[in-house]
Amino acid sequence: MLRLTGALASLVIFSCPAAENIPDAVNQLMASPVRNLSQADNDAEGTARWVAWEEGTPDARTSHLALFEKQNNGNIQPVWSTAWPDAWAPSLLVLQEWRWHNQPLLAVTVQFGAAAEQIDIYGLNENNRPQRLTGKTAASISWKVNTAGQRLLVVYEAKPTVLKATCYGWQDNKLAVKSCDD
């Protein structure tokens, strides 16, 4: 059973036609304990939408990820969710050029502690259900584009006196080490 904040579900369903007309859903969201909300469509048609948010107090935060689908009747329903206790600042990035089952992948990044980030890569399986494909935890995580135009995940690991960067691309349905210098 998915437990989602009412204002969050409303925000996913409603859109704002003009900046000067703020819908009630946004006002409700601003008054709710939801923070760091981000959403990303998985496809151009908007039939699947990823939503990430954070709830809790500064001492007890939880980051959430959910997938919503547009039903045949036009309603949008939550179909899956997961959470990271003690994590904050979730962010989403749809990786259009990284594919699995002909669908773009989703990168979810959350913060843990003063010097730890976690990235999880999700894809939609043949039944359009989320599956965690891989993940990394590091001191810092970023993205870059190499000279060949490929998107690379850059994972920085703490070494005694420096951060060591390792770059990864998506190859043969998995993360593969690539040169950070290309």
PDB file of C-alpha atoms in Angstrom:
ATOM      1  CA  MET A   1       0.000   0.000   0.000  1.00  0.00           C
ATOM      2  CA  LEU A   2       1.404   3.363  -0.996  1.00  0.00           C
ATOM      3  CA  ARG A   3       1.224   6.211   1.516  1.00  0.00           C
ATOM      4  CA  LEU A   4       1.522   9.569  -0.161  1.00  0.00           C
ATOM      5  CA  THR A   5       0.825  13.023   1.180  1.00  0.00           C
ATOM      6  CA  GLY A   6      -2.514  14.316  -0.149  1.00  0.00           C
ATOM      7  CA  ALA A   7      -0.991  17.559  -1.371  1.00  0.00           C
ATOM      8  CA  LEU A   8       1.708  15.625  -3.186  1.00  0.00           C
ATOM      9  CA  ALA A   9      -0.828  13.459  -5.004  1.00  0.00           C
ATOM     10  CA  SER A  10      -2.778  16.596  -5.923  1.00  0.00           C
ATOM     11  CA  LEU A  11       0.307  18.349  -7.287  1.00  0.00           C
ATOM     12  CA  VAL A  12       1.095  15.399  -9.531  1.00  0.00           C
ATOM     13  CA  ILE A  13      -2.448  15.502 -10.933  1.00  0.00           C
ATOM     14  CA  PHE A  14      -2.927  19.252 -11.397  1.00  0.00           C
ATOM     15  CA  SER A  15      -0.876  21.660 -13.450  1.00  0.00           C
ATOM     16  CA  CYS A  16      -0.634  25.427 -13.310  1.00  0.00           C
ATOM     17  CA  PRO A  17      -1.927  27.145 -16.486  1.00  0.00           C
ATOM     18  CA  ALA A  18      -0.351  30.497 -15.622  1.00  0.00           C
ATOM     19  CA  ALA A  19       2.156  31.690 -13.045  1.00  0.00           C
ATOM     20  CA  GLU A  20      -0.299  34.205 -11.598  1.00  0.00           C
ATOM     21  CA  ASN A  21      -2.919  31.493 -11.005  1.00  0.00           C
ATOM     22  CA  ILE A  22      -1.407  29.309  -8.303  1.00  0.00           C
ATOM     23  CA  PRO A  23      -3.613  26.231  -7.835  1.00  0.00           C
ATOM     24  CA  ASP A  24      -4.841  25.149  -4.417  1.00  0.00           C
ATOM     25  CA  ALA A  25      -2.659  22.039  -4.707  1.00  0.00           C
ATOM     26  CA  VAL A  26       0.492  24.192  -4.651  1.00  0.00           C
ATOM     27  CA  ASN A  27      -0.783  26.183  -1.672  1.00  0.00           C
ATOM     28  CA  GLN A  28      -1.518  22.915   0.150  1.00  0.00           C
ATOM     29  CA  LEU A  29       1.934  21.629  -0.719  1.00  0.00           C
ATOM     30  CA  MET A  30       3.594  24.780   0.639  1.00  0.00           C
ATOM     31  CA  ALA A  31       1.807  24.216   3.968  1.00  0.00           C
ATOM     32  CA  SER A  32       2.682  20.503   4.108  1.00  0.00           C
ATOM     33  CA  PRO A  33       5.809  18.873   5.549  1.00  0.00           C
ATOM     34  CA  VAL A  34       6.966  17.934   2.018  1.00  0.00           C
ATOM     35  CA  ARG A  35      10.355  19.383   1.021  1.00  0.00           C
ATOM     36  CA  ASN A  36      12.677  19.085  -1.980  1.00  0.00           C
ATOM     37  CA  LEU A  37       9.944  17.944  -4.333  1.00  0.00           C
ATOM     38  CA  SER A  38      11.028  17.022  -7.831  1.00  0.00           C
ATOM     39  CA  GLN A  39       9.250  15.222 -10.614  1.00  0.00           C
ATOM     40  CA  ALA A  40      10.240  13.927 -14.016  1.00  0.00           C
ATOM     41  CA  ASP A  41       8.248  12.374 -16.825  1.00  0.00           C
ATOM     42  CA  ASN A  42       9.607   9.022 -17.933  1.00  0.00           C
ATOM     43  CA  ASP A  43       8.181   9.431 -21.442  1.00  0.00           C
ATOM     44  CA  ALA A  44       7.142  12.222 -23.786  1.00  0.00           C
ATOM     45  CA  GLU A  45       3.473  11.253 -23.476  1.00  0.00           C
ATOM     46  CA  GLY A  46       3.510  11.722 -19.688  1.00  0.00           C
ATOM     47  CA  THR A  47       2.073   8.265 -19.022  1.00  0.00           C
ATOM     48  CA  ALA A  48       4.659   7.549 -16.301  1.00  0.00           C
ATOM     49  CA  ARG A  49       5.920  10.190 -13.879  1.00  0.00           C
ATOM     50  CA  TRP A  50       8.612   9.817 -11.217  1.00  0.00           C
ATOM     51  CA  VAL A  51       8.239  11.936  -8.075  1.00  0.00           C
ATOM     52  CA  ALA A  52      10.794  12.372  -5.268  1.00  0.00           C
ATOM     53  CA  TRP A  53      10.349  14.293  -2.045  1.00  0.00           C
ATOM     54  CA  GLU A  54      11.578  14.595   1.514  1.00  0.00           C
ATOM     55  CA  GLU A  55       9.531  14.586   4.708  1.00  0.00           C
ATOM     56  CA  GLY A  56      10.329  14.909   8.387  1.00  0.00           C
ATOM     57  CA  THR A  57      12.185  17.153  10.757  1.00  0.00           C
ATOM     58  CA  PRO A  58      15.857  18.173  10.571  1.00  0.00           C
ATOM     59  CA  ASP A  59      16.650  15.320  12.981  1.00  0.00           C
ATOM     60  CA  ALA A  60      14.489  12.663  11.298  1.00  0.00           C
ATOM     61  CA  ARG A  61      14.263  13.006   7.533  1.00  0.00           C
ATOM     62  CA  THR A  62      13.128  10.450   4.990  1.00  0.00           C
ATOM     63  CA  SER A  63      13.417  10.727   1.220  1.00  0.00           C
ATOM     64  CA  HIS A  64      10.806   9.052  -0.975  1.00  0.00           C
ATOM     65  CA  LEU A  65      10.529   7.992  -4.610  1.00  0.00           C
ATOM     66  CA  ALA A  66       7.250   7.040  -6.285  1.00  0.00           C
ATOM     67  CA  LEU A  67       6.066   6.190  -9.766  1.00  0.00           C
ATOM     68  CA  PHE A  68       2.688   7.459 -10.948  1.00  0.00           C
ATOM     69  CA  GLU A  69       0.924   6.202 -14.078  1.00  0.00           C
ATOM     70  CA  LYS A  70      -1.823   7.772 -16.141  1.00  0.00           C
ATOM     71  CA  GLN A  71      -4.742   5.324 -16.372  1.00  0.00           C
ATOM     72  CA  ASN A  72      -6.943   4.814 -19.455  1.00  0.00           C
ATOM     73  CA  ASN A  73      -9.643   6.968 -17.837  1.00  0.00           C
ATOM     74  CA  GLY A  74      -7.165   9.866 -17.493  1.00  0.00           C
ATOM     75  CA  ASN A  75      -6.684   9.527 -13.718  1.00  0.00           C
ATOM     76  CA  ILE A  76      -3.167   9.376 -12.342  1.00  0.00           C
ATOM     77  CA  GLN A  77      -2.470   6.646  -9.801  1.00  0.00           C
ATOM     78  CA  PRO A  78       0.559   5.843  -7.640  1.00  0.00           C
ATOM     79  CA  VAL A  79       1.783   2.353  -8.564  1.00  0.00           C
ATOM     80  CA  TRP A  80       5.055   1.987  -6.642  1.00  0.00           C
ATOM     81  CA  SER A  81       7.176   3.696  -4.006  1.00  0.00           C
ATOM     82  CA  THR A  82      10.307   3.305  -1.912  1.00  0.00           C
ATOM     83  CA  ALA A  83      12.027   5.346   0.794  1.00  0.00           C
ATOM     84  CA  TRP A  84      15.467   6.099   2.229  1.00  0.00           C
ATOM     85  CA  PRO A  85      15.360   6.760   5.992  1.00  0.00           C
ATOM     86  CA  ASP A  86      17.826   9.384   7.258  1.00  0.00           C
ATOM     87  CA  ALA A  87      18.337  10.746   3.733  1.00  0.00           C
ATOM     88  CA  TRP A  88      17.579  14.203   2.402  1.00  0.00           C
ATOM     89  CA  ALA A  89      17.713  16.356  -0.727  1.00  0.00           C
ATOM     90  CA  PRO A  90      16.489  13.780  -3.261  1.00  0.00           C
ATOM     91  CA  SER A  91      17.029  14.731  -6.871  1.00  0.00           C
ATOM     92  CA  LEU A  92      15.952  13.095 -10.119  1.00  0.00           C
ATOM     93  CA  LEU A  93      17.559  12.904 -13.527  1.00  0.00           C
ATOM     94  CA  VAL A  94      15.973  11.030 -16.434  1.00  0.00           C
ATOM     95  CA  LEU A  95      18.774   9.607 -18.557  1.00  0.00           C
ATOM     96  CA  GLN A  96      17.257   9.558 -22.042  1.00  0.00           C
ATOM     97  CA  GLU A  97      20.402   8.167 -23.646  1.00  0.00           C
ATOM     98  CA  TRP A  98      20.811   5.357 -21.055  1.00  0.00           C
ATOM     99  CA  ARG A  99      18.192   2.694 -21.886  1.00  0.00           C
ATOM    100  CA  TRP A 100      16.848  -0.556 -20.489  1.00  0.00           C
ATOM    101  CA  HIS A 101      13.896  -2.361 -22.128  1.00  0.00           C
ATOM    102  CA  ASN A 102      13.768   0.588 -24.575  1.00  0.00           C
ATOM    103  CA  GLN A 103      12.923   2.950 -21.704  1.00  0.00           C
ATOM    104  CA  PRO A 104      15.109   5.761 -20.308  1.00  0.00           C
ATOM    105  CA  LEU A 105      16.749   5.155 -16.944  1.00  0.00           C
ATOM    106  CA  LEU A 106      16.231   7.275 -13.840  1.00  0.00           C
ATOM    107  CA  ALA A 107      19.056   8.422 -11.568  1.00  0.00           C
ATOM    108  CA  VAL A 108      17.997   9.235  -7.998  1.00  0.00           C
ATOM    109  CA  THR A 109      20.541  10.951  -5.756  1.00  0.00           C
ATOM    110  CA  VAL A 110      20.105  11.399  -1.994  1.00  0.00           C
ATOM    111  CA  GLN A 111      22.372  12.834   0.707  1.00  0.00           C
ATOM    112  CA  PHE A 112      23.504  10.967   3.838  1.00  0.00           C
ATOM    113  CA  GLY A 113      25.553  12.693   6.513  1.00  0.00           C
ATOM    114  CA  ALA A 114      28.063  15.437   5.903  1.00  0.00           C
ATOM    115  CA  ALA A 115      30.067  13.689   3.192  1.00  0.00           C
ATOM    116  CA  ALA A 116      28.055  10.884   1.634  1.00  0.00           C
ATOM    117  CA  GLU A 117      25.840  10.714  -1.423  1.00  0.00           C
ATOM    118  CA  GLN A 118      24.024   7.733  -2.835  1.00  0.00           C
ATOM    119  CA  ILE A 119      22.873   7.279  -6.404  1.00  0.00           C
ATOM    120  CA  ASP A 120      20.455   4.572  -7.461  1.00  0.00           C
ATOM    121  CA  ILE A 121      19.682   3.821 -11.094  1.00  0.00           C
ATOM    122  CA  TYR A 122      16.153   2.597 -11.854  1.00  0.00           C
ATOM    123  CA  GLY A 123      14.581   1.275 -15.005  1.00  0.00           C
ATOM    124  CA  LEU A 124      11.104   0.104 -15.942  1.00  0.00           C
ATOM    125  CA  ASN A 125      10.947  -3.641 -16.594  1.00  0.00           C
ATOM    126  CA  GLU A 126       8.910  -5.369 -19.312  1.00  0.00           C
ATOM    127  CA  ASN A 127       5.763  -4.876 -17.163  1.00  0.00           C
ATOM    128  CA  ASN A 128       6.488  -1.128 -16.716  1.00  0.00           C
ATOM    129  CA  ARG A 129       7.353  -1.617 -13.040  1.00  0.00           C
ATOM    130  CA  PRO A 130      10.416   0.007 -11.455  1.00  0.00           C
ATOM    131  CA  GLN A 131      13.498  -2.065 -10.844  1.00  0.00           C
ATOM    132  CA  ARG A 132      16.663  -0.868  -9.136  1.00  0.00           C
ATOM    133  CA  LEU A 133      19.456  -1.754 -11.544  1.00  0.00           C
ATOM    134  CA  THR A 134      22.506  -0.523  -9.663  1.00  0.00           C
ATOM    135  CA  GLY A 135      23.724   2.028  -7.170  1.00  0.00           C
ATOM    136  CA  LYS A 136      26.816   3.674  -5.736  1.00  0.00           C
ATOM    137  CA  THR A 137      27.647   5.452  -2.484  1.00  0.00           C
ATOM    138  CA  ALA A 138      30.478   7.972  -2.462  1.00  0.00           C
ATOM    139  CA  ALA A 139      31.773  11.194  -0.982  1.00  0.00           C
ATOM    140  CA  SER A 140      30.373  13.097  -3.963  1.00  0.00           C
ATOM    141  CA  ILE A 141      28.588  12.318  -7.218  1.00  0.00           C
ATOM    142  CA  SER A 142      28.318  14.377 -10.398  1.00  0.00           C
ATOM    143  CA  TRP A 143      27.768  14.102 -14.147  1.00  0.00           C
ATOM    144  CA  LYS A 144      29.872  15.083 -17.141  1.00  0.00           C
ATOM    145  CA  VAL A 145      29.839  14.653 -20.904  1.00  0.00           C
ATOM    146  CA  ASN A 146      32.976  13.256 -22.533  1.00  0.00           C
ATOM    147  CA  THR A 147      34.433  14.413 -25.853  1.00  0.00           C
ATOM    148  CA  ALA A 148      32.427  11.711 -27.691  1.00  0.00           C
ATOM    149  CA  GLY A 149      29.212  13.266 -26.324  1.00  0.00           C
ATOM    150  CA  GLN A 150      28.462  10.428 -23.896  1.00  0.00           C
ATOM    151  CA  ARG A 151      27.011  11.157 -20.463  1.00  0.00           C
ATOM    152  CA  LEU A 152      29.217   9.872 -17.644  1.00  0.00           C
ATOM    153  CA  LEU A 153      28.491   9.356 -13.960  1.00  0.00           C
ATOM    154  CA  VAL A 154      31.423  10.626 -11.877  1.00  0.00           C
ATOM    155  CA  VAL A 155      31.822   9.018  -8.447  1.00  0.00           C
ATOM    156  CA  TYR A 156      34.320  10.625  -6.050  1.00  0.00           C
ATOM    157  CA  GLU A 157      35.740   8.348  -3.367  1.00  0.00           C
ATOM    158  CA  ALA A 158      37.553   9.755  -0.350  1.00  0.00           C
ATOM    159  CA  LYS A 159      41.222   8.815  -0.244  1.00  0.00           C
ATOM    160  CA  PRO A 160      43.541   9.871   2.579  1.00  0.00           C
ATOM    161  CA  THR A 161      44.268  13.346   1.182  1.00  0.00           C
ATOM    162  CA  VAL A 162      42.147  13.726  -1.979  1.00  0.00           C
ATOM    163  CA  LEU A 163      38.969  12.668  -3.713  1.00  0.00           C
ATOM    164  CA  LYS A 164      39.550  10.078  -6.452  1.00  0.00           C
ATOM    165  CA  ALA A 165      37.174  10.266  -9.436  1.00  0.00           C
ATOM    166  CA  THR A 166      35.911   7.180 -11.253  1.00  0.00           C
ATOM    167  CA  CYS A 167      33.730   7.648 -14.323  1.00  0.00           C
ATOM    168  CA  TYR A 168      30.997   5.271 -15.472  1.00  0.00           C
ATOM    169  CA  GLY A 169      28.948   4.993 -18.627  1.00  0.00           C
ATOM    170  CA  TRP A 170      25.994   2.722 -19.436  1.00  0.00           C
ATOM    171  CA  GLN A 171      27.059  -0.248 -21.543  1.00  0.00           C
ATOM    172  CA  ASP A 172      25.501  -3.700 -22.022  1.00  0.00           C
ATOM    173  CA  ASN A 173      22.764  -2.893 -19.462  1.00  0.00           C
ATOM    174  CA  LYS A 174      25.181  -2.080 -16.642  1.00  0.00           C
ATOM    175  CA  LEU A 175      27.540   0.610 -15.381  1.00  0.00           C
ATOM    176  CA  ALA A 176      30.945   0.319 -17.053  1.00  0.00           C
ATOM    177  CA  VAL A 177      34.129   2.143 -16.035  1.00  0.00           C
ATOM    178  CA  LYS A 178      35.099   4.772 -18.617  1.00  0.00           C
ATOM    179  CA  SER A 179      37.968   7.217 -18.879  1.00  0.00           C
ATOM    180  CA  CYS A 180      37.282  10.512 -17.124  1.00  0.00           C
ATOM    181  CA  ASP A 181      39.737  12.282 -19.456  1.00  0.00           C
ATOM    182  CA  ASP A 182      37.975  11.661 -22.788  1.00  0.00           C
TER     183      ASP A 182
END
